């Protein structure tokens, strides 16, 4: 159950797979080579997962901030992002610039080198610690973990920023505005009886359609200064809504001519129609 013991065996597995790859002629046995690459990917992912747990146990208050993750596109926020970063660093150090311009890759190579050197140091220190005192984390161990955590975060931000357009502070704020709008929409719908708490607690599938529909009405009529404000230009709106700027104006104009009873009837119908 000790994390350092788990790290020792995870590290042994990575070392063994790497040795097998180095001793194999990929041209003579490409199928075995691909199999070993997959094993390396899985063993490295396991090693990083154990290392993450060790850092949470050893340096929980000294971890490098990961606030920058909110800038990343949602499709990049996957469980194996860390392992992908490690693979990217290895490719950069080998001179392979995947998915990016060579000039960008050349700029990132020093960071990749520092990260991989730090990881090797962490592996060495933790292996030695696991064989001597597997129940403690002395200051030298903590120091190399803090350094690795910082270098990993810095490389992750730099690498992703070179591949995709990360969200600006304004975009993040607009996204938060939409979250607030949806929360206020749900609160209003509960108050008016359009939805029930049981539907929300039970993750009623219909809510995936109902809440966005009600949010559009709320954003256009109830909270007109919010993220659906048509006083802004399309460029100032969230990218979720900006492509539909003209359509939203037409919807707002139609909603304005409805009476209170007609608006209530419309909202109720939006809660049931598919």
PDB file of C-alpha atoms in Angstrom:
ATOM      1  CA  UNK A   1       0.000   0.000   0.000  1.00  0.00           C
ATOM      2  CA  UNK A   2       2.943   2.409   0.372  1.00  0.00           C
ATOM      3  CA  UNK A   3       3.162   4.857  -2.511  1.00  0.00           C
ATOM      4  CA  UNK A   4       6.955   4.698  -2.711  1.00  0.00           C
ATOM      5  CA  UNK A   5       6.750   0.930  -3.073  1.00  0.00           C
ATOM      6  CA  UNK A   6       4.169   1.332  -5.829  1.00  0.00           C
ATOM      7  CA  UNK A   7       6.465   3.831  -7.519  1.00  0.00           C
ATOM      8  CA  UNK A   8       9.402   1.405  -7.357  1.00  0.00           C
ATOM      9  CA  UNK A   9       7.529  -1.337  -9.214  1.00  0.00           C
ATOM     10  CA  UNK A  10       5.980   1.117 -11.700  1.00  0.00           C
ATOM     11  CA  UNK A  11       9.458   2.479 -12.421  1.00  0.00           C
ATOM     12  CA  UNK A  12      10.810  -1.061 -12.832  1.00  0.00           C
ATOM     13  CA  UNK A  13       8.162  -1.779 -15.434  1.00  0.00           C
ATOM     14  CA  UNK A  14       9.017   1.343 -17.443  1.00  0.00           C
ATOM     15  CA  UNK A  15      12.718   0.489 -17.319  1.00  0.00           C
ATOM     16  CA  UNK A  16      12.048  -3.074 -18.467  1.00  0.00           C
ATOM     17  CA  UNK A  17       9.885  -2.016 -21.419  1.00  0.00           C
ATOM     18  CA  UNK A  18      12.419   0.604 -22.526  1.00  0.00           C
ATOM     19  CA  UNK A  19      15.163  -2.026 -22.412  1.00  0.00           C
ATOM     20  CA  UNK A  20      13.078  -4.367 -24.583  1.00  0.00           C
ATOM     21  CA  UNK A  21      12.448  -1.598 -27.115  1.00  0.00           C
ATOM     22  CA  UNK A  22      16.124  -0.707 -27.273  1.00  0.00           C
ATOM     23  CA  UNK A  23      17.019  -4.336 -27.887  1.00  0.00           C
ATOM     24  CA  UNK A  24      14.499  -4.820 -30.697  1.00  0.00           C
ATOM     25  CA  UNK A  25      14.980  -4.210 -34.400  1.00  0.00           C
ATOM     26  CA  UNK A  26      11.778  -2.383 -35.342  1.00  0.00           C
ATOM     27  CA  UNK A  27      12.221  -3.113 -39.043  1.00  0.00           C
ATOM     28  CA  UNK A  28      12.487  -6.869 -38.497  1.00  0.00           C
ATOM     29  CA  UNK A  29       9.558  -7.092 -36.089  1.00  0.00           C
ATOM     30  CA  UNK A  30       7.300  -4.020 -36.486  1.00  0.00           C
ATOM     31  CA  UNK A  31       4.325  -5.690 -34.813  1.00  0.00           C
ATOM     32  CA  UNK A  32       6.280  -6.430 -31.643  1.00  0.00           C
ATOM     33  CA  UNK A  33       7.677  -2.901 -31.729  1.00  0.00           C
ATOM     34  CA  UNK A  34       4.191  -1.384 -31.811  1.00  0.00           C
ATOM     35  CA  UNK A  35       3.122  -3.697 -28.990  1.00  0.00           C
ATOM     36  CA  UNK A  36       6.046  -2.569 -26.850  1.00  0.00           C
ATOM     37  CA  UNK A  37       5.312   1.091 -27.616  1.00  0.00           C
ATOM     38  CA  UNK A  38       1.780   0.592 -26.348  1.00  0.00           C
ATOM     39  CA  UNK A  39       3.121  -1.099 -23.222  1.00  0.00           C
ATOM     40  CA  UNK A  40       5.493   1.832 -22.714  1.00  0.00           C
ATOM     41  CA  UNK A  41       2.617   4.290 -23.042  1.00  0.00           C
ATOM     42  CA  UNK A  42       0.573   2.413 -20.438  1.00  0.00           C
ATOM     43  CA  UNK A  43       3.472   1.918 -18.036  1.00  0.00           C
ATOM     44  CA  UNK A  44       4.468   5.596 -18.236  1.00  0.00           C
ATOM     45  CA  UNK A  45       0.868   6.626 -17.605  1.00  0.00           C
ATOM     46  CA  UNK A  46       0.805   4.426 -14.505  1.00  0.00           C
ATOM     47  CA  UNK A  47       4.140   5.817 -13.338  1.00  0.00           C
ATOM     48  CA  UNK A  48       2.893   9.398 -13.696  1.00  0.00           C
ATOM     49  CA  UNK A  49      -0.335   8.531 -11.870  1.00  0.00           C
ATOM     50  CA  UNK A  50       1.615   7.153  -8.895  1.00  0.00           C
ATOM     51  CA  UNK A  51       3.931  10.157  -8.988  1.00  0.00           C
ATOM     52  CA  UNK A  52       0.915  12.482  -8.928  1.00  0.00           C
ATOM     53  CA  UNK A  53      -0.378  10.736  -5.799  1.00  0.00           C
ATOM     54  CA  UNK A  54       3.048  11.015  -4.178  1.00  0.00           C
ATOM     55  CA  UNK A  55       3.146  14.762  -4.829  1.00  0.00           C
ATOM     56  CA  UNK A  56      -0.345  15.164  -3.406  1.00  0.00           C
ATOM     57  CA  UNK A  57       0.815  13.341  -0.278  1.00  0.00           C
ATOM     58  CA  UNK A  58       4.271  14.904  -0.005  1.00  0.00           C
ATOM     59  CA  UNK A  59       3.918  18.517  -1.231  1.00  0.00           C
ATOM     60  CA  UNK A  60       0.150  19.251  -1.275  1.00  0.00           C
ATOM     61  CA  UNK A  61       0.542  22.938  -0.393  1.00  0.00           C
ATOM     62  CA  UNK A  62       3.579  23.504  -2.613  1.00  0.00           C
ATOM     63  CA  UNK A  63       2.138  22.315  -5.913  1.00  0.00           C
ATOM     64  CA  UNK A  64       2.555  24.646  -8.867  1.00  0.00           C
ATOM     65  CA  UNK A  65      -0.700  26.377  -9.809  1.00  0.00           C
ATOM     66  CA  UNK A  66      -2.747  24.705 -12.536  1.00  0.00           C
ATOM     67  CA  UNK A  67      -5.142  27.640 -12.945  1.00  0.00           C
ATOM     68  CA  UNK A  68      -3.998  27.938 -16.551  1.00  0.00           C
ATOM     69  CA  UNK A  69      -6.001  24.799 -17.389  1.00  0.00           C
ATOM     70  CA  UNK A  70      -9.159  26.923 -17.649  1.00  0.00           C
ATOM     71  CA  UNK A  71      -7.584  28.519 -20.736  1.00  0.00           C
ATOM     72  CA  UNK A  72      -7.331  25.186 -22.556  1.00  0.00           C
ATOM     73  CA  UNK A  73     -10.012  23.984 -24.999  1.00  0.00           C
ATOM     74  CA  UNK A  74     -12.266  21.453 -23.290  1.00  0.00           C
ATOM     75  CA  UNK A  75     -11.308  18.672 -25.706  1.00  0.00           C
ATOM     76  CA  UNK A  76      -7.735  18.782 -24.394  1.00  0.00           C
ATOM     77  CA  UNK A  77      -8.699  18.270 -20.766  1.00  0.00           C
ATOM     78  CA  UNK A  78      -8.456  14.489 -20.782  1.00  0.00           C
ATOM     79  CA  UNK A  79      -7.121  12.045 -18.213  1.00  0.00           C
ATOM     80  CA  UNK A  80      -3.979  11.217 -20.206  1.00  0.00           C
ATOM     81  CA  UNK A  81      -2.931  14.823 -20.870  1.00  0.00           C
ATOM     82  CA  UNK A  82       0.107  14.436 -18.618  1.00  0.00           C
ATOM     83  CA  UNK A  83       1.293  11.359 -20.455  1.00  0.00           C
ATOM     84  CA  UNK A  84       0.857  13.155 -23.768  1.00  0.00           C
ATOM     85  CA  UNK A  85       3.017  16.000 -22.450  1.00  0.00           C
ATOM     86  CA  UNK A  86       5.753  13.533 -21.528  1.00  0.00           C
ATOM     87  CA  UNK A  87       5.622  11.953 -24.991  1.00  0.00           C
ATOM     88  CA  UNK A  88       5.732  15.401 -26.596  1.00  0.00           C
ATOM     89  CA  UNK A  89       8.809  16.330 -24.555  1.00  0.00           C
ATOM     90  CA  UNK A  90      10.563  13.134 -25.635  1.00  0.00           C
ATOM     91  CA  UNK A  91       9.749  13.825 -29.294  1.00  0.00           C
ATOM     92  CA  UNK A  92      11.006  17.405 -29.063  1.00  0.00           C
ATOM     93  CA  UNK A  93      14.251  16.302 -27.487  1.00  0.00           C
ATOM     94  CA  UNK A  94      14.690  13.764 -30.297  1.00  0.00           C
ATOM     95  CA  UNK A  95      14.160  16.499 -32.883  1.00  0.00           C
ATOM     96  CA  UNK A  96      10.668  15.427 -33.916  1.00  0.00           C
ATOM     97  CA  UNK A  97       8.281  18.370 -34.007  1.00  0.00           C
ATOM     98  CA  UNK A  98       4.813  16.838 -33.873  1.00  0.00           C
ATOM     99  CA  UNK A  99       1.858  19.073 -34.747  1.00  0.00           C
ATOM    100  CA  UNK A 100       3.903  22.288 -34.694  1.00  0.00           C
ATOM    101  CA  UNK A 101       6.272  24.451 -36.672  1.00  0.00           C
ATOM    102  CA  UNK A 102       9.955  23.613 -36.411  1.00  0.00           C
ATOM    103  CA  UNK A 103      10.741  27.068 -35.030  1.00  0.00           C
ATOM    104  CA  UNK A 104       8.216  26.610 -32.216  1.00  0.00           C
ATOM    105  CA  UNK A 105       9.597  23.177 -31.467  1.00  0.00           C
ATOM    106  CA  UNK A 106      13.140  24.493 -31.317  1.00  0.00           C
ATOM    107  CA  UNK A 107      12.087  27.095 -28.748  1.00  0.00           C
ATOM    108  CA  UNK A 108      10.449  24.413 -26.606  1.00  0.00           C
ATOM    109  CA  UNK A 109      13.379  21.981 -26.696  1.00  0.00           C
ATOM    110  CA  UNK A 110      15.203  23.510 -23.693  1.00  0.00           C
ATOM    111  CA  UNK A 111      12.039  23.206 -21.607  1.00  0.00           C
ATOM    112  CA  UNK A 112      11.556  19.624 -22.778  1.00  0.00           C
ATOM    113  CA  UNK A 113      15.159  18.791 -21.870  1.00  0.00           C
ATOM    114  CA  UNK A 114      14.825  20.318 -18.405  1.00  0.00           C
ATOM    115  CA  UNK A 115      11.566  18.466 -17.801  1.00  0.00           C
ATOM    116  CA  UNK A 116      12.943  15.056 -18.802  1.00  0.00           C
ATOM    117  CA  UNK A 117      16.142  15.583 -16.806  1.00  0.00           C
ATOM    118  CA  UNK A 118      14.025  16.513 -13.801  1.00  0.00           C
ATOM    119  CA  UNK A 119      11.912  13.381 -14.254  1.00  0.00           C
ATOM    120  CA  UNK A 120      15.025  11.203 -14.346  1.00  0.00           C
ATOM    121  CA  UNK A 121      16.217  12.832 -11.141  1.00  0.00           C
ATOM    122  CA  UNK A 122      12.848  12.235  -9.510  1.00  0.00           C
ATOM    123  CA  UNK A 123      12.920   8.581 -10.555  1.00  0.00           C
ATOM    124  CA  UNK A 124      16.412   8.127  -9.137  1.00  0.00           C
ATOM    125  CA  UNK A 125      15.658   9.871  -5.847  1.00  0.00           C
ATOM    126  CA  UNK A 126      12.353   8.083  -5.295  1.00  0.00           C
ATOM    127  CA  UNK A 127      13.838   4.678  -6.115  1.00  0.00           C
ATOM    128  CA  UNK A 128      16.593   5.240  -3.563  1.00  0.00           C
ATOM    129  CA  UNK A 129      14.084   6.470  -1.004  1.00  0.00           C
ATOM    130  CA  UNK A 130      11.803   3.485  -1.579  1.00  0.00           C
ATOM    131  CA  UNK A 131      14.698   1.121  -0.849  1.00  0.00           C
ATOM    132  CA  UNK A 132      15.892   2.931   2.269  1.00  0.00           C
ATOM    133  CA  UNK A 133      12.981   4.665   4.028  1.00  0.00           C
ATOM    134  CA  UNK A 134       9.742   4.062   2.113  1.00  0.00           C
ATOM    135  CA  UNK A 135       7.630   5.711   4.809  1.00  0.00           C
ATOM    136  CA  UNK A 136       9.139   9.200   4.736  1.00  0.00           C
ATOM    137  CA  UNK A 137       9.853  12.108   2.396  1.00  0.00           C
ATOM    138  CA  UNK A 138      12.958  14.011   3.544  1.00  0.00           C
ATOM    139  CA  UNK A 139      13.645  17.530   2.325  1.00  0.00           C
ATOM    140  CA  UNK A 140      15.849  16.517  -0.675  1.00  0.00           C
ATOM    141  CA  UNK A 141      12.981  14.366  -1.971  1.00  0.00           C
ATOM    142  CA  UNK A 142      10.508  17.198  -1.510  1.00  0.00           C
ATOM    143  CA  UNK A 143      12.820  19.611  -3.317  1.00  0.00           C
ATOM    144  CA  UNK A 144      13.116  17.489  -6.478  1.00  0.00           C
ATOM    145  CA  UNK A 145       9.357  16.916  -6.512  1.00  0.00           C
ATOM    146  CA  UNK A 146       8.655  20.652  -6.257  1.00  0.00           C
ATOM    147  CA  UNK A 147      11.073  21.334  -9.111  1.00  0.00           C
ATOM    148  CA  UNK A 148       9.565  18.613 -11.316  1.00  0.00           C
ATOM    149  CA  UNK A 149       6.020  19.827 -10.645  1.00  0.00           C
ATOM    150  CA  UNK A 150       6.970  23.377 -11.639  1.00  0.00           C
ATOM    151  CA  UNK A 151       8.817  22.332 -14.802  1.00  0.00           C
ATOM    152  CA  UNK A 152       5.959  20.052 -15.843  1.00  0.00           C
ATOM    153  CA  UNK A 153       3.372  22.834 -15.450  1.00  0.00           C
ATOM    154  CA  UNK A 154       5.518  25.344 -17.319  1.00  0.00           C
ATOM    155  CA  UNK A 155       6.120  22.937 -20.203  1.00  0.00           C
ATOM    156  CA  UNK A 156       2.443  21.961 -20.366  1.00  0.00           C
ATOM    157  CA  UNK A 157       1.330  25.575 -20.673  1.00  0.00           C
ATOM    158  CA  UNK A 158       4.024  26.451 -23.230  1.00  0.00           C
ATOM    159  CA  UNK A 159       3.432  23.362 -25.357  1.00  0.00           C
ATOM    160  CA  UNK A 160      -0.353  23.656 -25.523  1.00  0.00           C
ATOM    161  CA  UNK A 161      -0.119  27.403 -26.149  1.00  0.00           C
ATOM    162  CA  UNK A 162       2.080  26.718 -29.176  1.00  0.00           C
ATOM    163  CA  UNK A 163      -0.499  24.321 -30.650  1.00  0.00           C
ATOM    164  CA  UNK A 164      -3.860  25.954 -30.030  1.00  0.00           C
ATOM    165  CA  UNK A 165      -5.245  29.362 -29.218  1.00  0.00           C
ATOM    166  CA  UNK A 166      -5.723  29.304 -25.463  1.00  0.00           C
ATOM    167  CA  UNK A 167      -8.582  31.278 -24.011  1.00  0.00           C
ATOM    168  CA  UNK A 168      -7.974  34.901 -23.160  1.00  0.00           C
ATOM    169  CA  UNK A 169      -9.101  36.363 -19.798  1.00  0.00           C
ATOM    170  CA  UNK A 170     -12.068  37.945 -21.616  1.00  0.00           C
ATOM    171  CA  UNK A 171     -13.128  34.591 -23.057  1.00  0.00           C
ATOM    172  CA  UNK A 172     -12.889  32.961 -19.643  1.00  0.00           C
ATOM    173  CA  UNK A 173     -15.021  35.747 -18.163  1.00  0.00           C
ATOM    174  CA  UNK A 174     -17.638  35.302 -20.915  1.00  0.00           C
ATOM    175  CA  UNK A 175     -17.710  31.577 -20.183  1.00  0.00           C
ATOM    176  CA  UNK A 176     -18.299  32.307 -16.499  1.00  0.00           C
ATOM    177  CA  UNK A 177     -21.115  34.677 -17.471  1.00  0.00           C
ATOM    178  CA  UNK A 178     -22.812  31.811 -19.316  1.00  0.00           C
ATOM    179  CA  UNK A 179     -22.462  29.565 -16.260  1.00  0.00           C
ATOM    180  CA  UNK A 180     -24.112  32.254 -14.118  1.00  0.00           C
ATOM    181  CA  UNK A 181     -26.900  32.660 -16.684  1.00  0.00           C
ATOM    182  CA  UNK A 182     -27.611  28.926 -16.674  1.00  0.00           C
ATOM    183  CA  UNK A 183     -27.638  28.846 -12.853  1.00  0.00           C
ATOM    184  CA  UNK A 184     -30.059  31.770 -12.667  1.00  0.00           C
ATOM    185  CA  UNK A 185     -32.202  30.168 -15.365  1.00  0.00           C
ATOM    186  CA  UNK A 186     -32.470  26.942 -13.374  1.00  0.00           C
ATOM    187  CA  UNK A 187     -33.309  28.860 -10.187  1.00  0.00           C
ATOM    188  CA  UNK A 188     -36.033  30.808 -11.985  1.00  0.00           C
ATOM    189  CA  UNK A 189     -37.427  27.649 -13.635  1.00  0.00           C
ATOM    190  CA  UNK A 190     -37.644  25.923 -10.250  1.00  0.00           C
ATOM    191  CA  UNK A 191     -39.395  28.949  -8.752  1.00  0.00           C
ATOM    192  CA  UNK A 192     -41.962  29.050 -11.592  1.00  0.00           C
ATOM    193  CA  UNK A 193     -42.496  25.292 -11.530  1.00  0.00           C
ATOM    194  CA  UNK A 194     -41.117  24.616 -14.997  1.00  0.00           C
ATOM    195  CA  UNK A 195     -38.643  22.151 -13.493  1.00  0.00           C
ATOM    196  CA  UNK A 196     -38.523  20.110 -10.295  1.00  0.00           C
ATOM    197  CA  UNK A 197     -35.606  19.405  -8.002  1.00  0.00           C
ATOM    198  CA  UNK A 198     -36.199  15.701  -8.590  1.00  0.00           C
ATOM    199  CA  UNK A 199     -35.545  16.172 -12.312  1.00  0.00           C
ATOM    200  CA  UNK A 200     -32.235  17.846 -11.565  1.00  0.00           C
ATOM    201  CA  UNK A 201     -31.171  15.361  -8.884  1.00  0.00           C
ATOM    202  CA  UNK A 202     -32.065  12.499 -11.218  1.00  0.00           C
ATOM    203  CA  UNK A 203     -30.160  13.974 -14.195  1.00  0.00           C
ATOM    204  CA  UNK A 204     -33.285  13.945 -16.354  1.00  0.00           C
ATOM    205  CA  UNK A 205     -31.991  13.759 -19.980  1.00  0.00           C
ATOM    206  CA  UNK A 206     -34.601  16.259 -21.167  1.00  0.00           C
ATOM    207  CA  UNK A 207     -32.811  18.956 -19.169  1.00  0.00           C
ATOM    208  CA  UNK A 208     -30.008  18.998 -21.748  1.00  0.00           C
ATOM    209  CA  UNK A 209     -32.504  20.581 -24.132  1.00  0.00           C
ATOM    210  CA  UNK A 210     -34.763  22.395 -21.687  1.00  0.00           C
ATOM    211  CA  UNK A 211     -32.215  24.467 -19.771  1.00  0.00           C
ATOM    212  CA  UNK A 212     -30.431  25.938 -22.845  1.00  0.00           C
ATOM    213  CA  UNK A 213     -33.804  26.850 -24.376  1.00  0.00           C
ATOM    214  CA  UNK A 214     -34.945  28.580 -21.206  1.00  0.00           C
ATOM    215  CA  UNK A 215     -31.528  30.231 -20.863  1.00  0.00           C
ATOM    216  CA  UNK A 216     -31.913  31.877 -24.269  1.00  0.00           C
ATOM    217  CA  UNK A 217     -35.226  33.406 -23.201  1.00  0.00           C
ATOM    218  CA  UNK A 218     -33.764  34.448 -19.841  1.00  0.00           C
ATOM    219  CA  UNK A 219     -30.702  35.917 -21.482  1.00  0.00           C
ATOM    220  CA  UNK A 220     -32.744  37.957 -23.965  1.00  0.00           C
ATOM    221  CA  UNK A 221     -35.551  39.147 -21.709  1.00  0.00           C
ATOM    222  CA  UNK A 222     -34.872  38.593 -18.009  1.00  0.00           C
ATOM    223  CA  UNK A 223     -31.135  39.336 -17.848  1.00  0.00           C
ATOM    224  CA  UNK A 224     -30.546  41.518 -20.937  1.00  0.00           C
ATOM    225  CA  UNK A 225     -27.213  42.818 -19.588  1.00  0.00           C
ATOM    226  CA  UNK A 226     -25.757  39.334 -19.402  1.00  0.00           C
ATOM    227  CA  UNK A 227     -23.861  37.193 -21.936  1.00  0.00           C
ATOM    228  CA  UNK A 228     -26.729  37.390 -24.469  1.00  0.00           C
ATOM    229  CA  UNK A 229     -26.792  41.168 -24.466  1.00  0.00           C
ATOM    230  CA  UNK A 230     -27.408  42.280 -28.035  1.00  0.00           C
ATOM    231  CA  UNK A 231     -26.063  45.715 -27.199  1.00  0.00           C
ATOM    232  CA  UNK A 232     -22.649  44.173 -27.718  1.00  0.00           C
ATOM    233  CA  UNK A 233     -21.170  43.486 -31.106  1.00  0.00           C
ATOM    234  CA  UNK A 234     -20.934  39.818 -32.175  1.00  0.00           C
ATOM    235  CA  UNK A 235     -17.172  39.991 -31.579  1.00  0.00           C
ATOM    236  CA  UNK A 236     -17.778  40.935 -27.936  1.00  0.00           C
ATOM    237  CA  UNK A 237     -20.076  37.976 -27.293  1.00  0.00           C
ATOM    238  CA  UNK A 238     -19.084  34.461 -26.345  1.00  0.00           C
ATOM    239  CA  UNK A 239     -18.173  32.250 -29.281  1.00  0.00           C
ATOM    240  CA  UNK A 240     -21.036  30.003 -28.177  1.00  0.00           C
ATOM    241  CA  UNK A 241     -23.590  32.640 -29.225  1.00  0.00           C
ATOM    242  CA  UNK A 242     -21.831  35.035 -31.601  1.00  0.00           C
ATOM    243  CA  UNK A 243     -22.525  32.955 -34.777  1.00  0.00           C
ATOM    244  CA  UNK A 244     -26.265  33.297 -34.031  1.00  0.00           C
ATOM    245  CA  UNK A 245     -26.281  37.046 -33.397  1.00  0.00           C
ATOM    246  CA  UNK A 246     -28.822  37.914 -36.105  1.00  0.00           C
ATOM    247  CA  UNK A 247     -31.057  34.973 -35.194  1.00  0.00           C
ATOM    248  CA  UNK A 248     -31.001  36.016 -31.532  1.00  0.00           C
ATOM    249  CA  UNK A 249     -32.135  39.510 -32.512  1.00  0.00           C
ATOM    250  CA  UNK A 250     -35.112  38.038 -34.371  1.00  0.00           C
ATOM    251  CA  UNK A 251     -35.976  35.808 -31.382  1.00  0.00           C
ATOM    252  CA  UNK A 252     -35.764  38.780 -29.005  1.00  0.00           C
ATOM    253  CA  UNK A 253     -38.056  40.870 -31.209  1.00  0.00           C
ATOM    254  CA  UNK A 254     -40.616  38.046 -31.298  1.00  0.00           C
ATOM    255  CA  UNK A 255     -40.443  37.514 -27.538  1.00  0.00           C
ATOM    256  CA  UNK A 256     -41.076  41.203 -26.844  1.00  0.00           C
ATOM    257  CA  UNK A 257     -44.541  41.086 -28.392  1.00  0.00           C
ATOM    258  CA  UNK A 258     -45.686  38.199 -26.173  1.00  0.00           C
ATOM    259  CA  UNK A 259     -47.879  38.798 -23.164  1.00  0.00           C
ATOM    260  CA  UNK A 260     -46.873  37.411 -19.759  1.00  0.00           C
ATOM    261  CA  UNK A 261     -49.334  34.518 -20.211  1.00  0.00           C
ATOM    262  CA  UNK A 262     -48.032  33.740 -23.696  1.00  0.00           C
ATOM    263  CA  UNK A 263     -44.428  33.814 -22.480  1.00  0.00           C
ATOM    264  CA  UNK A 264     -45.280  31.410 -19.673  1.00  0.00           C
ATOM    265  CA  UNK A 265     -47.013  29.077 -22.131  1.00  0.00           C
ATOM    266  CA  UNK A 266     -44.003  29.200 -24.445  1.00  0.00           C
ATOM    267  CA  UNK A 267     -41.549  28.394 -21.674  1.00  0.00           C
ATOM    268  CA  UNK A 268     -43.676  25.499 -20.448  1.00  0.00           C
ATOM    269  CA  UNK A 269     -43.859  24.106 -23.971  1.00  0.00           C
ATOM    270  CA  UNK A 270     -40.055  24.331 -24.259  1.00  0.00           C
ATOM    271  CA  UNK A 271     -39.819  22.123 -21.175  1.00  0.00           C
ATOM    272  CA  UNK A 272     -41.694  19.290 -22.847  1.00  0.00           C
ATOM    273  CA  UNK A 273     -41.003  19.506 -26.582  1.00  0.00           C
ATOM    274  CA  UNK A 274     -38.018  17.575 -27.988  1.00  0.00           C
TER     275      UNK A 274
END
